[in-house]
Amino acid sequence: MQLSIIIVNYNVRHFLEQCLLSVNKATANITAEVFVVDNDSTDDSLTMVREQFPEVTLIHNKENVGFSKANNQAIEISKGKYVLLLNPDTVVEEDGFEKCIQFMDAHPNGGGLGVKMIDGNGVFLPESKRGLPTPSVSFYKLFGLSNIFPTSKIFAKYHLAYLKENDTNEIDVLSGAFMWMRKSVLDEVGHLDEAFFMYGEDIDLSYRITLAGHKNYYLPTVKIIHYKGESTKKGNINYVFVFYNAMIIFSKKHFAKKAKAFSFFINIGVYLKAFLAILGRYIARLKLPLIDISLITIALILFNYVKPYVGFPNQIEFTNEYGILNVLAVFISFLIGIAITGGYSKNLSLKKTFLGVFIGAALLFSINFSFPESASFSIKYLVSIIGLILTVIPISRLVLDYYEKIKLRKETVKTTIIAGSENFIESIKKDILKKQPSVNTLALKKNNTANENDSKKYIGKLHQLPDLISIYGINEVIFSPKDISYKDIISKMDLSKSRHIDYKIALNSNLIIGSQTIEKY
C-alpha cells in the first residue's frame, strides 16, 4: 500500500463530496486507502459517503473529538507507506499524489511534505510554507511586523515570505490542510498530540519530525485548492482565541523557559485583536451617526466664523457655559430625532432621515426656549442652523445611497465564463439567466481543438482563459470537472488569480461550489 489518505469531516458534506471525487481520480494509478473520520456531523455526510463512496473506510464518532484525535484514529489502522492528512474543503490534482510519492522516494531524508495551496480565488495561501513559530516569530506575526516587513528574514519567518512560492525548499512546518508524511517517521516520532483540539497540532508534529533528524519539504509543482476555513470557519473572534491558545500550548511544550513571557505577550495581543475586531463592528454600525456629528460640527463652525458678517453680531459665544450647552443641544436633538424614526437602521431611508431631522428641529426649539433669552440662540440663528442641517444631512444620505447603488450594480451585474461541454454550458447558462437575467454569460470550449462553428458558440478555448478574463472583465468562472481535469482547473486558477474573480466547480449532485457559496443548478 503506497498511500493512506485521512480526511476528518465536520458538517461540510458538499465540500467532502467534491474532495473525494478529486481523490478518486488522484488515486487511479497508485495503491491507496481512504479514511473519512466524521466528528458527529448533523448533515447527511455519513449517508453521502456510504452511498457514493462505498470503498472509503468510514469512522463515525458519536461526539466531536477534535482534529488530532480523529486523525489518530485512522493513523493507527493505516497501512500505507505514506500518510496524508487532508482537509475536506480541498481539491487535488489527478497526478498530485504520484508526484508526491516520486519526490519522497527520491528524498529518503524527507519526513514530511507540503504543497502549493490556492484559495477559491486562485490566490496563493501563505500557510503553504511556514517557519517554526518560536516566541519571537509568533510575536512578530501577532503584532503585525511580518506584514510591515514581508520579505524580511527576521520578521517574515512565520510564512517564510522571503522564499519564492514556486521554488522547492526545505520548510519547518507543514499545513494541516495537506500534511504528507512518511508512515515510518510517524511511528517513530508519535502521532498528533491530542492536547491540541484544533490548530497547532500540525506545527507540533512538524517540529517533532525535524527534531528527530528528518526534513520537511515544500513542493510547489503539486497544487491544491483549499477553500480556506470552510471546515473550521476562521472569520470570527473565537478563532483568534483558539488559534493563539494553541500557540501557547506549543510554546509551553517546546519552549518552557520562555513560555511564561510568551503567554503574557500572546494574551495581550489576542485581547487587543479581539477588542479591535469588536470596535470595528461598532464603528461600522455608528457610521451614519458619526457622519451626522461631523456635518453638524462643520455647520456650527461655519456659522460661528461667519456670524459677524451675516447679521448675528450679538450671538452668544460657543466657548461660554450656555454656548457649550446650546452646542450639545444641537447634537443631541438631531441624533435623537433621527434615531427615533429609524434613520440609523442598516438600510438607508431618506424618508426616515427627513422625518428625524424635523423631529430634531422641534426638540432643538424646545430645548433652546428653556434657556434664558440672554443665553440661548436667537430665532434667526437657530432657523439658519436648522436650515443648513436640513440640507446637508439628507444630501449626505443621497450621496451614500448613490454609491450603495453603484456598488450593488457592480455586484449584481456579472460576467460569467462557463467552461465545459456544450450541454453543460447550456444547462448552467439557462439556470443563471433564470435567476439573474442581467448576468452576461460567455461559453468557453473545454479543450483546444478547432472546429468551423466554434466562433459562433464560444469566445475562446481553455488555454486562453487568463487573457479572456482580462479582456471581458470576468467576475466568475464555472468549470465542469467531468469535461476539464482538476489539474487544468487548478492551473488556470493559479494563472488568473484575483480577489475579484470567483472560481466555481460543478458537482455531480447538481451543485456549484465556490469558496463562499454552494448553489443548485
Coordinates of C-alpha atoms in Angstrom, one line a residue:
M1 CA 0.0 0.0 0.0
Q2 CA 1.6 3.3 -1.1
L3 CA -0.7 5.9 0.5
S4 CA -3.2 6.2 3.3
I5 CA -5.5 9.3 2.9
I6 CA -7.2 10.6 6.1
I7 CA -10.0 13.2 5.9
V8 CA -11.7 14.5 9.1
N9 CA -15.1 15.8 8.4
Y10 CA -17.5 18.0 10.4
N11 CA -20.6 19.3 8.7
V12 CA -19.2 20.1 5.3
R13 CA -21.0 17.5 3.2
H14 CA -20.7 19.1 -0.2
F15 CA -17.0 20.0 0.2
L16 CA -16.3 16.5 1.3
E17 CA -18.0 15.1 -1.8
Q18 CA -16.0 17.3 -4.1
C19 CA -12.8 16.4 -2.2
L20 CA -13.5 12.6 -2.5
L21 CA -14.3 12.9 -6.2
S22 CA -10.9 14.5 -6.8
V23 CA -9.2 12.0 -4.5
N24 CA -10.7 9.1 -6.6
K25 CA -9.1 10.5 -9.7
A26 CA -5.8 11.2 -8.0
T27 CA -5.5 7.6 -6.7
A28 CA -6.3 5.9 -10.1
N29 CA -2.6 4.9 -10.7
I30 CA -1.5 4.2 -7.2
T31 CA -2.4 1.8 -4.4
A32 CA -4.3 3.8 -1.7
E33 CA -6.8 3.6 1.0
V34 CA -9.1 6.4 2.1
F35 CA -10.4 7.1 5.6
V36 CA -13.2 9.6 6.4
V37 CA -13.4 10.2 10.2
D38 CA -16.7 12.0 10.9
N39 CA -16.9 14.1 14.1
D40 CA -20.6 13.7 14.7
S41 CA -21.8 15.8 11.7
T42 CA -25.5 16.7 11.7
D43 CA -25.8 17.0 7.9
D44 CA -26.0 13.9 5.7
S45 CA -22.2 13.5 5.2
L46 CA -22.4 9.9 6.5
T47 CA -25.1 8.8 4.1
M48 CA -23.4 10.5 1.2
V49 CA -20.1 8.7 1.9
R50 CA -21.8 5.3 2.3
E51 CA -23.9 5.6 -0.8
Q52 CA -21.4 7.3 -3.2
F53 CA -18.0 6.1 -1.9
P54 CA -18.5 2.6 -0.5
E55 CA -14.8 1.9 -0.9
V56 CA -14.0 4.5 1.7
T57 CA -13.4 3.4 5.3
L58 CA -15.8 5.4 7.4
I59 CA -15.2 6.1 11.1
H60 CA -18.2 7.6 12.9
N61 CA -17.6 9.4 16.2
K62 CA -20.5 9.9 18.5
E63 CA -19.1 13.3 19.5
N64 CA -16.7 15.9 18.1
V65 CA -13.4 14.6 19.5
G66 CA -11.3 17.2 17.7
F67 CA -9.0 17.2 14.8
S68 CA -6.0 15.5 16.4
K69 CA -7.8 12.5 18.0
A70 CA -9.9 11.9 14.9
N71 CA -6.8 11.8 12.7
N72 CA -5.1 9.5 15.1
Q73 CA -8.0 7.0 15.0
A74 CA -7.3 6.5 11.3
I75 CA -3.5 6.7 11.5
E76 CA -3.4 3.8 14.0
I77 CA -5.0 1.4 11.4
S78 CA -3.5 2.9 8.3
K79 CA -1.3 0.6 6.1
G80 CA 0.3 3.0 3.6
K81 CA 4.0 3.7 3.2
Y82 CA 2.9 7.4 3.3
V83 CA 0.1 9.0 5.3
L84 CA -1.8 12.1 4.0
L85 CA -3.9 14.2 6.4
L86 CA -6.2 16.1 4.0
N87 CA -8.9 18.7 4.8
P88 CA -12.4 18.1 3.3
D89 CA -12.5 21.6 1.8
T90 CA -9.7 20.8 -0.7
V91 CA -9.5 19.7 -4.3
V92 CA -6.4 17.8 -5.5
E93 CA -4.8 17.3 -9.0
E94 CA -5.1 14.0 -10.8
D95 CA -1.3 13.4 -10.8
G96 CA -0.6 15.2 -7.5
F97 CA -0.2 12.1 -5.3
E98 CA 2.1 10.4 -7.9
K99 CA 4.4 13.5 -7.9
C100 CA 4.5 13.4 -4.0
I101 CA 5.4 9.7 -4.0
Q102 CA 8.1 10.3 -6.6
F103 CA 9.6 13.2 -4.7
M104 CA 9.6 11.5 -1.3
D105 CA 11.1 8.3 -2.8
A106 CA 13.9 10.4 -4.2
H107 CA 14.4 12.2 -0.9
P108 CA 14.7 9.5 1.8
N109 CA 15.6 12.1 4.4
G110 CA 12.2 13.6 3.9
G111 CA 9.8 13.1 6.8
G112 CA 7.0 15.4 5.7
L113 CA 5.9 17.2 2.5
G114 CA 3.7 20.3 1.9
V115 CA 2.4 21.6 -1.4
K116 CA 1.3 24.8 -3.0
M117 CA -2.2 25.8 -1.9
I118 CA -4.5 28.3 -3.5
D119 CA -7.9 29.6 -2.4
G120 CA -11.2 29.8 -4.2
N121 CA -10.0 33.0 -6.0
G122 CA -6.8 31.3 -7.2
V123 CA -4.7 33.3 -4.7
F124 CA -1.7 31.7 -3.1
L125 CA -2.1 30.8 0.5
P126 CA 1.0 31.8 2.5
E127 CA 0.5 28.9 5.0
S128 CA 1.6 26.6 2.3
K129 CA 5.1 27.1 3.7
R130 CA 5.7 28.1 7.3
G131 CA 8.6 28.6 9.7
L132 CA 8.7 27.4 13.3
P133 CA 6.6 29.8 15.5
T134 CA 9.1 30.4 18.2
P135 CA 8.1 33.0 20.7
S136 CA 9.8 35.8 18.7
V137 CA 8.4 34.7 15.4
S138 CA 4.9 34.4 16.8
F139 CA 5.3 37.9 18.4
Y140 CA 6.3 39.4 15.1
K141 CA 3.2 37.9 13.4
L142 CA 0.7 38.7 16.1
F143 CA 1.8 42.4 16.3
G144 CA 1.9 42.8 12.5
L145 CA 5.6 43.2 12.0
S146 CA 5.5 40.3 9.4
N147 CA 3.1 42.4 7.3
I148 CA 5.2 45.6 7.6
F149 CA 8.4 43.7 6.6
P150 CA 7.0 40.9 4.3
T151 CA 10.4 39.9 2.8
S152 CA 12.5 40.2 6.0
K153 CA 14.3 37.0 7.1
I154 CA 13.8 38.2 10.6
F155 CA 10.2 39.4 10.8
A156 CA 8.6 37.3 8.0
K157 CA 9.7 33.9 9.2
Y158 CA 6.2 32.8 10.1
H159 CA 5.2 32.3 6.5
L160 CA 8.7 32.2 5.1
A161 CA 7.6 35.0 2.9
Y162 CA 11.2 35.6 1.7
L163 CA 11.1 32.2 -0.1
K164 CA 9.5 32.2 -3.6
E165 CA 6.1 30.5 -3.8
N166 CA 7.2 28.5 -6.9
D167 CA 10.5 27.2 -5.6
T168 CA 11.0 23.9 -3.9
N169 CA 12.5 24.4 -0.4
E170 CA 13.0 22.9 3.0
I171 CA 10.5 24.3 5.4
D172 CA 9.8 24.0 9.2
V173 CA 6.1 23.5 9.3
L174 CA 3.5 21.6 7.2
S175 CA -0.1 22.7 6.8
G176 CA -2.7 20.5 8.4
A177 CA -4.8 21.0 5.2
F178 CA -2.4 18.8 3.3
M179 CA 0.1 17.1 5.5
W180 CA 2.0 14.3 3.7
M181 CA 4.2 12.2 6.0
R182 CA 6.3 9.0 5.9
K183 CA 4.5 6.4 8.0
S184 CA 7.7 5.1 9.4
V185 CA 8.6 8.6 10.6
L186 CA 5.1 9.0 12.2
D187 CA 5.6 5.7 14.1
E188 CA 9.0 7.0 15.3
V189 CA 8.0 10.5 16.5
G190 CA 4.5 9.7 17.6
H191 CA 1.1 10.8 16.2
L192 CA -0.8 14.0 16.6
D193 CA -0.8 15.5 20.2
E194 CA -4.4 15.4 21.3
A195 CA -3.8 18.3 23.7
F196 CA -4.4 20.4 20.6
F197 CA -8.1 20.2 19.9
M198 CA -7.9 22.4 16.8
Y199 CA -4.9 24.3 15.4
G200 CA -1.3 23.9 16.4
E201 CA -1.2 20.1 16.1
D202 CA 0.3 20.4 12.6
I203 CA 3.1 22.7 14.0
D204 CA 3.8 20.4 16.9
L205 CA 4.1 17.3 14.7
S206 CA 6.2 19.1 12.1
Y207 CA 8.6 20.2 14.8
R208 CA 8.9 16.7 16.2
I209 CA 9.7 15.4 12.7
T210 CA 12.6 17.8 12.4
L211 CA 13.8 17.2 16.0
A212 CA 14.1 13.5 15.0
G213 CA 16.5 14.5 12.2
H214 CA 14.2 14.4 9.2
K215 CA 13.3 17.2 6.8
N216 CA 10.1 18.8 5.8
Y217 CA 9.8 19.9 2.2
Y218 CA 7.6 22.3 0.2
L219 CA 6.8 21.1 -3.3
P220 CA 5.0 23.8 -5.4
T221 CA 4.8 21.6 -8.6
V222 CA 1.9 20.0 -6.8
K223 CA -1.1 22.3 -6.3
I224 CA -4.4 22.0 -4.5
I225 CA -7.4 24.3 -3.9
H226 CA -8.1 24.9 -0.2
Y227 CA -11.4 26.7 0.4
K228 CA -9.6 28.2 3.5
G229 CA -11.7 27.9 6.6
E230 CA -14.8 26.1 5.3
S231 CA -14.2 23.2 7.6
T232 CA -13.4 25.5 10.6
K233 CA -15.0 28.9 9.9
K234 CA -12.0 31.2 10.6
G235 CA -13.6 34.6 10.3
N236 CA -14.6 35.1 13.9
I237 CA -13.2 36.3 17.2
N238 CA -13.4 32.8 18.7
Y239 CA -10.9 31.6 16.1
V240 CA -8.3 34.2 17.3
F241 CA -8.6 32.8 20.9
V242 CA -8.5 29.2 19.9
F243 CA -5.6 29.6 17.4
Y244 CA -3.4 31.6 19.8
N245 CA -4.2 29.4 22.7
A246 CA -2.8 26.6 20.6
M247 CA 0.4 28.6 20.2
I248 CA 0.6 29.0 24.0
I249 CA 0.3 25.2 24.4
F250 CA 3.0 24.7 21.7
S251 CA 5.3 27.2 23.5
K252 CA 4.8 25.6 26.9
K253 CA 5.6 22.2 25.4
H254 CA 8.7 23.1 23.4
F255 CA 10.0 26.4 24.8
A256 CA 9.2 26.0 28.5
K257 CA 11.8 28.6 29.7
K258 CA 10.3 31.4 27.5
A259 CA 6.7 30.2 27.8
K260 CA 5.5 32.5 30.6
A261 CA 6.7 35.7 29.0
F262 CA 5.4 34.4 25.6
S263 CA 2.0 33.7 27.1
F264 CA 1.8 37.2 28.6
F265 CA 2.5 38.9 25.2
I266 CA 0.3 36.5 23.3
N267 CA -2.6 37.2 25.7
I268 CA -2.1 40.9 25.3
G269 CA -2.1 40.6 21.5
V270 CA -5.1 38.3 21.5
Y271 CA -7.2 40.6 23.6
L272 CA -6.1 43.6 21.6
K273 CA -7.1 41.8 18.4
A274 CA -10.5 40.9 19.9
F275 CA -11.0 44.5 21.1
L276 CA -10.2 45.9 17.6
A277 CA -12.5 43.4 16.0
I278 CA -15.4 44.4 18.3
L279 CA -14.5 48.1 17.9
G280 CA -14.6 47.6 14.1
R281 CA -18.1 46.2 14.2
Y282 CA -19.4 49.0 16.3
I283 CA -17.7 51.7 14.2
A284 CA -19.5 50.1 11.1
R285 CA -22.8 50.4 13.0
L286 CA -22.0 54.0 14.0
K287 CA -21.1 55.1 10.5
L288 CA -24.2 57.3 10.0
P289 CA -24.3 59.0 13.4
L290 CA -20.6 59.8 13.0
I291 CA -21.3 61.3 9.6
D292 CA -24.1 63.4 11.1
I293 CA -21.9 64.6 14.0
S294 CA -19.2 65.6 11.6
L295 CA -21.7 67.5 9.4
I296 CA -23.3 69.3 12.4
T297 CA -19.8 70.2 13.7
I298 CA -18.9 71.7 10.3
A299 CA -22.2 73.6 10.2
L300 CA -21.6 75.1 13.7
I301 CA -18.0 76.1 13.0
L302 CA -19.1 77.7 9.7
F303 CA -21.8 79.8 11.4
N304 CA -19.5 80.7 14.3
Y305 CA -17.0 82.0 11.8
V306 CA -19.4 84.0 9.5
K307 CA -21.9 85.2 12.2
P308 CA -20.4 88.8 12.4
Y309 CA -20.9 89.2 8.7
V310 CA -24.4 87.9 8.3
G311 CA -26.4 89.6 11.0
F312 CA -25.6 87.7 14.2
P313 CA -23.3 90.1 16.0
N314 CA -24.8 89.6 19.5
Q315 CA -25.0 85.9 19.4
I316 CA -23.6 84.1 22.4
E317 CA -20.1 82.6 22.2
F318 CA -19.7 78.8 21.9
T319 CA -17.0 78.9 24.5
N320 CA -19.0 80.1 27.5
E321 CA -21.2 77.9 29.7
Y322 CA -24.5 78.3 27.8
G323 CA -22.8 78.3 24.5
I324 CA -21.5 74.7 25.1
L325 CA -25.0 73.7 26.3
N326 CA -26.5 75.1 23.2
V327 CA -24.0 73.2 21.0
L328 CA -24.7 69.9 22.9
A329 CA -28.4 70.6 22.4
V330 CA -27.9 70.7 18.6
F331 CA -26.1 67.4 18.5
I332 CA -28.5 65.6 21.0
S333 CA -31.7 66.9 19.3
F334 CA -30.8 65.8 15.8
L335 CA -29.2 62.5 16.8
I336 CA -32.2 61.5 18.9
G337 CA -34.7 62.7 16.3
I338 CA -33.1 60.6 13.5
A339 CA -32.7 57.6 15.9
I340 CA -36.4 57.7 16.9
T341 CA -37.5 57.4 13.3
G342 CA -35.2 54.6 12.5
G343 CA -32.9 56.8 10.3
Y344 CA -29.8 54.9 11.6
S345 CA -31.0 51.4 10.7
K346 CA -28.9 49.3 8.3
N347 CA -30.9 50.2 5.2
L348 CA -30.7 53.8 4.2
S349 CA -34.1 55.7 4.2
L350 CA -34.3 59.2 3.0
K351 CA -37.9 59.5 4.3
K352 CA -36.9 58.4 7.8
T353 CA -33.9 60.8 7.8
F354 CA -36.1 63.8 6.8
L355 CA -38.7 63.0 9.4
G356 CA -35.9 62.5 12.0
V357 CA -34.3 65.9 11.2
F358 CA -37.7 67.6 11.6
I359 CA -38.2 65.9 14.9
G360 CA -34.7 67.0 15.9
A361 CA -35.5 70.6 14.9
A362 CA -38.6 70.5 17.1
L363 CA -36.6 69.2 20.0
L364 CA -33.9 71.8 19.5
F365 CA -36.5 74.6 19.6
S366 CA -38.0 73.2 22.8
I367 CA -34.6 72.9 24.5
N368 CA -33.4 76.4 23.3
F369 CA -36.6 78.1 24.6
S370 CA -35.9 76.6 28.1
F371 CA -32.7 78.6 28.4
P372 CA -32.7 82.3 29.5
E373 CA -33.1 84.6 26.5
S374 CA -29.7 86.0 27.0
A375 CA -28.1 82.6 27.0
S376 CA -29.9 81.0 24.0
F377 CA -29.5 81.1 20.3
S378 CA -31.6 83.8 18.6
I379 CA -34.5 82.6 16.4
K380 CA -32.7 83.9 13.3
Y381 CA -29.6 82.0 14.2
L382 CA -31.5 78.8 15.2
V383 CA -33.5 78.8 12.0
S384 CA -30.3 79.2 9.9
I385 CA -28.6 76.3 11.7
I386 CA -31.7 74.1 11.3
G387 CA -32.0 75.1 7.6
L388 CA -28.4 74.1 6.9
I389 CA -28.7 70.8 8.8
L390 CA -32.0 70.1 7.0
T391 CA -30.0 70.4 3.8
V392 CA -26.7 68.7 4.4
I393 CA -27.8 65.5 6.3
P394 CA -30.4 64.5 3.6
I395 CA -27.8 65.3 0.9
S396 CA -25.3 63.0 2.7
R397 CA -27.9 60.2 2.5
L398 CA -28.5 60.8 -1.2
V399 CA -24.7 60.6 -1.8
L400 CA -24.4 57.4 0.3
D401 CA -27.5 55.9 -1.5
Y402 CA -25.9 56.7 -4.9
Y403 CA -22.7 54.9 -4.0
E404 CA -24.6 51.9 -2.5
K405 CA -26.5 51.5 -5.8
I406 CA -23.2 51.7 -7.8
K407 CA -21.7 49.0 -5.5
L408 CA -24.8 46.8 -5.8
R409 CA -24.8 47.2 -9.5
K410 CA -21.2 46.1 -9.7
E411 CA -22.0 43.0 -7.6
T412 CA -25.2 42.1 -9.4
V413 CA -24.1 42.8 -13.0
K414 CA -21.7 40.0 -13.5
T415 CA -19.9 38.5 -16.5
T416 CA -19.6 34.7 -16.1
I417 CA -17.5 32.3 -18.2
I418 CA -18.8 28.7 -18.3
A419 CA -16.2 26.1 -19.3
G420 CA -17.2 22.6 -20.2
S421 CA -19.2 20.6 -22.7
E422 CA -21.9 22.2 -24.9
N423 CA -24.6 20.6 -22.8
F424 CA -23.1 21.7 -19.5
I425 CA -22.7 25.2 -20.8
E426 CA -26.3 25.4 -21.9
S427 CA -27.7 24.0 -18.7
I428 CA -25.7 26.3 -16.5
K429 CA -26.4 29.3 -18.7
K430 CA -30.2 28.7 -18.6
D431 CA -30.2 28.4 -14.8
I432 CA -28.1 31.5 -14.3
L433 CA -30.3 33.7 -16.6
K434 CA -33.4 32.3 -14.9
K435 CA -32.2 33.6 -11.5
Q436 CA -30.2 36.7 -12.7
P437 CA -31.3 37.9 -16.1
S438 CA -28.7 40.7 -16.0
V439 CA -25.7 38.3 -15.9
N440 CA -23.6 38.2 -19.1
T441 CA -22.7 34.5 -19.8
L442 CA -19.9 33.5 -22.1
A443 CA -19.1 30.0 -23.2
L444 CA -15.5 28.6 -23.1
K445 CA -14.6 25.5 -25.1
K446 CA -13.4 22.6 -22.8
N447 CA -10.4 21.8 -25.0
N448 CA -8.1 23.4 -27.5
T449 CA -9.4 21.7 -30.7
A450 CA -10.7 23.9 -33.5
N451 CA -14.0 23.5 -35.5
E452 CA -15.7 25.7 -38.1
N453 CA -18.6 26.7 -35.8
D454 CA -16.5 27.4 -32.7
S455 CA -16.5 31.2 -33.2
K456 CA -20.4 31.2 -33.0
K457 CA -20.6 29.1 -29.9
Y458 CA -17.5 30.0 -27.8
I459 CA -15.5 33.1 -27.0
G460 CA -12.3 31.1 -26.8
K461 CA -10.5 27.9 -25.7
L462 CA -9.4 26.8 -22.3
H463 CA -5.8 27.9 -22.7
Q464 CA -7.0 31.5 -23.5
L465 CA -8.8 31.9 -20.1
P466 CA -6.3 34.3 -18.5
D467 CA -6.5 36.7 -21.5
L468 CA -10.3 36.4 -21.7
I469 CA -10.6 37.3 -18.0
S470 CA -8.7 40.5 -18.6
I471 CA -10.4 41.4 -21.9
Y472 CA -14.0 40.8 -20.8
G473 CA -13.7 41.8 -17.1
I474 CA -14.8 38.4 -15.8
N475 CA -16.3 38.2 -12.3
E476 CA -17.0 34.4 -12.2
V477 CA -15.7 31.2 -13.9
I478 CA -17.6 28.0 -13.6
F479 CA -15.8 24.7 -14.5
S480 CA -17.2 21.3 -15.3
P481 CA -14.8 18.6 -13.8
K482 CA -16.5 16.0 -16.0
D483 CA -15.1 17.8 -19.0
I484 CA -12.0 19.5 -17.7
S485 CA -9.4 17.9 -15.4
Y486 CA -8.8 19.2 -11.9
K487 CA -5.2 19.7 -12.9
D488 CA -6.3 22.1 -15.7
I489 CA -8.8 23.8 -13.4
I490 CA -6.3 24.5 -10.7
S491 CA -3.6 25.5 -13.2
K492 CA -5.9 28.1 -14.8
M493 CA -7.0 29.4 -11.4
D494 CA -3.3 29.8 -10.4
L495 CA -2.5 31.7 -13.6
S496 CA -5.5 34.1 -13.2
K497 CA -5.6 34.7 -9.5
S498 CA -7.7 37.7 -8.3
R499 CA -9.8 38.6 -5.3
H500 CA -12.4 39.9 -7.7
I501 CA -12.9 36.5 -9.5
D502 CA -15.0 33.7 -8.0
Y503 CA -13.9 30.3 -9.4
K504 CA -16.6 27.6 -9.0
I505 CA -16.6 23.9 -9.8
A506 CA -19.8 21.9 -10.6
L507 CA -20.6 18.7 -8.6
N508 CA -22.3 15.5 -9.8
S509 CA -25.2 16.3 -7.5
N510 CA -26.2 19.4 -9.5
L511 CA -24.4 21.8 -7.3
I512 CA -21.8 24.5 -8.0
I513 CA -19.3 25.0 -5.2
G514 CA -17.3 28.2 -4.6
S515 CA -15.4 29.5 -1.6
Q516 CA -18.4 31.5 -0.4
T517 CA -21.4 29.8 -2.0
I518 CA -23.0 26.4 -2.7
E519 CA -25.6 26.8 -5.5
K520 CA -28.1 24.4 -7.1
Y521 CA -28.4 24.3 -10.9

